[in-house]
Amino acid sequence: AWRHSLRVFASLSSRQLRADEGVAHVLRALGMARQWNEALELLHSSQCQSDDWCLSAAVWACQVAGATDVASELLSQRLEQERASRRKRKEVRLLEHLEQTAVRDCPASVISCLEQFATENSWLKVAGGEKAKVLEAAVRPTDRVLEIGAY
């Protein structure tokens, strides 16, 4: 029966039909049957990997089957995706702010707008480790430092 259910949902996704709610129910049923491997297979092959209901059902399926490490890994992956998404949103807001307020080809204006955005949005970056030692040796207490980095 499980194999047949998986084939039905595979055919739905191959037809590009959304079946998030149905997938979540099948994931829960697979959990009740302690079929956590099949639940993971369905989660990864379906179009609902980013759906919270599907993720919750897959995590539950792993937990009830005793695969708590796998459940923890699924949650860790989702948390990292959320963190990355939040970072991007903040960076996009900064870029939009600069495009709207900074004077083009004027570094002083860009820096001023960066500082304004940081102040209004309460950004705080604490330098630690080797970077902190370099800053402590190179700047006076009243100096301000702007670091522009990249990924």
Coordinates of C-alpha atoms in Angstrom, one line a residue:
A1 CA 0.0 0.0 0.0
W2 CA 2.9 2.4 0.8
R3 CA 4.6 1.8 -2.5
H4 CA 1.3 2.4 -4.3
S5 CA 0.8 5.7 -2.4
L6 CA 4.3 6.8 -3.2
R7 CA 3.7 6.1 -6.9
V8 CA 0.4 8.1 -6.9
F9 CA 2.2 11.1 -5.4
A10 CA 5.1 10.7 -7.8
S11 CA 2.6 10.8 -10.7
L12 CA 1.0 13.9 -9.2
S13 CA 4.4 15.7 -9.1
S14 CA 5.3 14.6 -12.6
R15 CA 2.1 16.3 -13.8
Q16 CA 3.2 19.4 -11.8
L17 CA 0.1 19.3 -9.5
R18 CA 0.4 20.7 -6.0
A19 CA -0.5 18.2 -3.4
D20 CA 1.2 19.6 -0.2
E21 CA -1.6 18.7 2.1
G22 CA -1.9 15.2 0.7
V23 CA 1.8 14.7 0.9
A24 CA 1.8 15.8 4.5
H25 CA -0.9 13.2 5.3
V26 CA 1.1 10.5 3.5
L27 CA 4.2 11.5 5.4
R28 CA 2.3 11.2 8.7
A29 CA 1.0 7.8 7.7
L30 CA 4.5 6.7 6.8
G31 CA 5.5 7.9 10.3
M32 CA 2.8 5.8 11.9
A33 CA 4.1 2.8 10.0
R34 CA 7.7 3.6 11.1
Q35 CA 8.7 4.0 7.5
W36 CA 10.9 7.1 8.0
N37 CA 13.2 6.3 5.1
E38 CA 10.2 6.3 2.7
A39 CA 9.0 9.6 4.3
L40 CA 12.3 11.2 3.6
E41 CA 12.3 9.9 0.1
L42 CA 8.8 11.4 -0.5
L43 CA 9.8 14.7 1.1
H44 CA 12.8 15.1 -1.1
S45 CA 11.1 14.0 -4.3
S46 CA 7.9 16.1 -3.8
Q47 CA 7.4 19.7 -4.6
C48 CA 6.7 20.5 -0.9
Q49 CA 10.2 20.5 0.6
S50 CA 9.8 24.1 1.7
D51 CA 6.3 23.6 3.1
D52 CA 6.2 23.7 6.9
W53 CA 3.4 21.1 7.1
C54 CA 5.4 18.7 5.0
L55 CA 8.6 19.3 6.9
S56 CA 6.8 18.9 10.2
A57 CA 5.2 15.6 9.1
A58 CA 8.6 14.3 7.9
V59 CA 10.3 15.3 11.1
W60 CA 7.5 13.6 13.1
A61 CA 7.8 10.5 11.0
C62 CA 11.5 10.3 11.8
Q63 CA 11.0 10.9 15.5
V64 CA 8.4 8.3 16.0
A65 CA 10.5 5.8 14.2
G66 CA 13.4 6.5 16.5
A67 CA 15.5 8.4 13.8
T68 CA 15.9 11.4 16.0
D69 CA 19.3 12.4 14.5
V70 CA 17.7 12.5 11.1
A71 CA 14.8 14.6 12.4
S72 CA 17.3 17.0 14.1
E73 CA 19.3 17.3 10.8
L74 CA 16.1 18.2 8.9
L75 CA 15.3 20.9 11.4
S76 CA 18.9 22.2 11.3
Q77 CA 18.8 22.4 7.6
R78 CA 15.6 24.4 7.6
L79 CA 16.9 26.8 10.3
E80 CA 20.0 27.5 8.2
Q81 CA 17.8 28.1 5.1
E82 CA 15.7 30.6 7.2
R83 CA 18.9 32.4 8.5
A84 CA 20.2 32.7 5.0
S85 CA 16.9 34.0 3.8
R86 CA 16.7 36.6 6.6
R87 CA 20.3 37.8 5.8
K88 CA 19.4 38.2 2.2
R89 CA 16.2 40.2 3.0
K90 CA 18.2 42.6 5.2
E91 CA 20.8 43.0 2.6
V92 CA 18.2 43.7 -0.1
R93 CA 16.6 46.4 2.1
L94 CA 20.0 48.0 2.5
L95 CA 20.6 47.9 -1.2
E96 CA 17.1 49.5 -1.8
H97 CA 17.9 52.2 0.8
L98 CA 21.2 53.0 -0.9
E99 CA 19.6 53.2 -4.4
Q100 CA 16.9 55.5 -3.1
T101 CA 19.0 57.8 -0.9
A102 CA 22.7 57.8 -1.8
V103 CA 24.2 60.2 -4.4
R104 CA 25.6 58.1 -7.2
D105 CA 29.4 58.2 -7.6
C106 CA 29.8 59.9 -4.2
P107 CA 31.5 57.7 -1.6
A108 CA 30.7 60.1 1.3
S109 CA 27.0 59.9 0.5
V110 CA 27.1 56.1 0.3
I111 CA 28.9 55.9 3.7
S112 CA 26.4 58.4 5.2
C113 CA 23.5 56.4 3.9
L114 CA 25.0 53.1 5.2
E115 CA 25.4 54.7 8.6
Q116 CA 21.8 56.0 8.6
F117 CA 20.5 52.6 7.6
A118 CA 22.6 50.8 10.3
T119 CA 21.4 53.3 13.0
E120 CA 17.7 53.1 12.0
N121 CA 17.8 49.3 11.8
S122 CA 20.0 48.7 14.9
W123 CA 22.6 46.7 13.1
L124 CA 25.5 45.7 15.3
K125 CA 28.6 43.9 14.3
V126 CA 31.1 43.0 16.9
A127 CA 34.7 42.4 15.8
G128 CA 36.4 39.6 17.6
G129 CA 39.5 37.5 17.5
E130 CA 42.4 38.7 15.3
K131 CA 40.3 41.5 13.8
A132 CA 39.6 42.9 17.2
K133 CA 43.4 43.0 18.0
V134 CA 44.1 44.8 14.7
L135 CA 41.4 47.4 15.3
E136 CA 42.5 48.0 18.9
A137 CA 46.0 48.6 17.8
A138 CA 45.1 50.8 14.8
V139 CA 42.3 53.1 16.0
R140 CA 41.6 55.5 18.8
P141 CA 38.5 55.2 20.9
T142 CA 36.7 58.0 19.1
D143 CA 37.5 56.7 15.6
R144 CA 34.8 55.1 13.5
V145 CA 35.4 52.1 11.3
L146 CA 33.4 51.0 8.2
E147 CA 34.1 47.5 6.9
I148 CA 32.8 46.6 3.5
G149 CA 32.9 42.8 3.0
A150 CA 31.8 40.2 0.6
Y151 CA 30.7 36.6 0.6

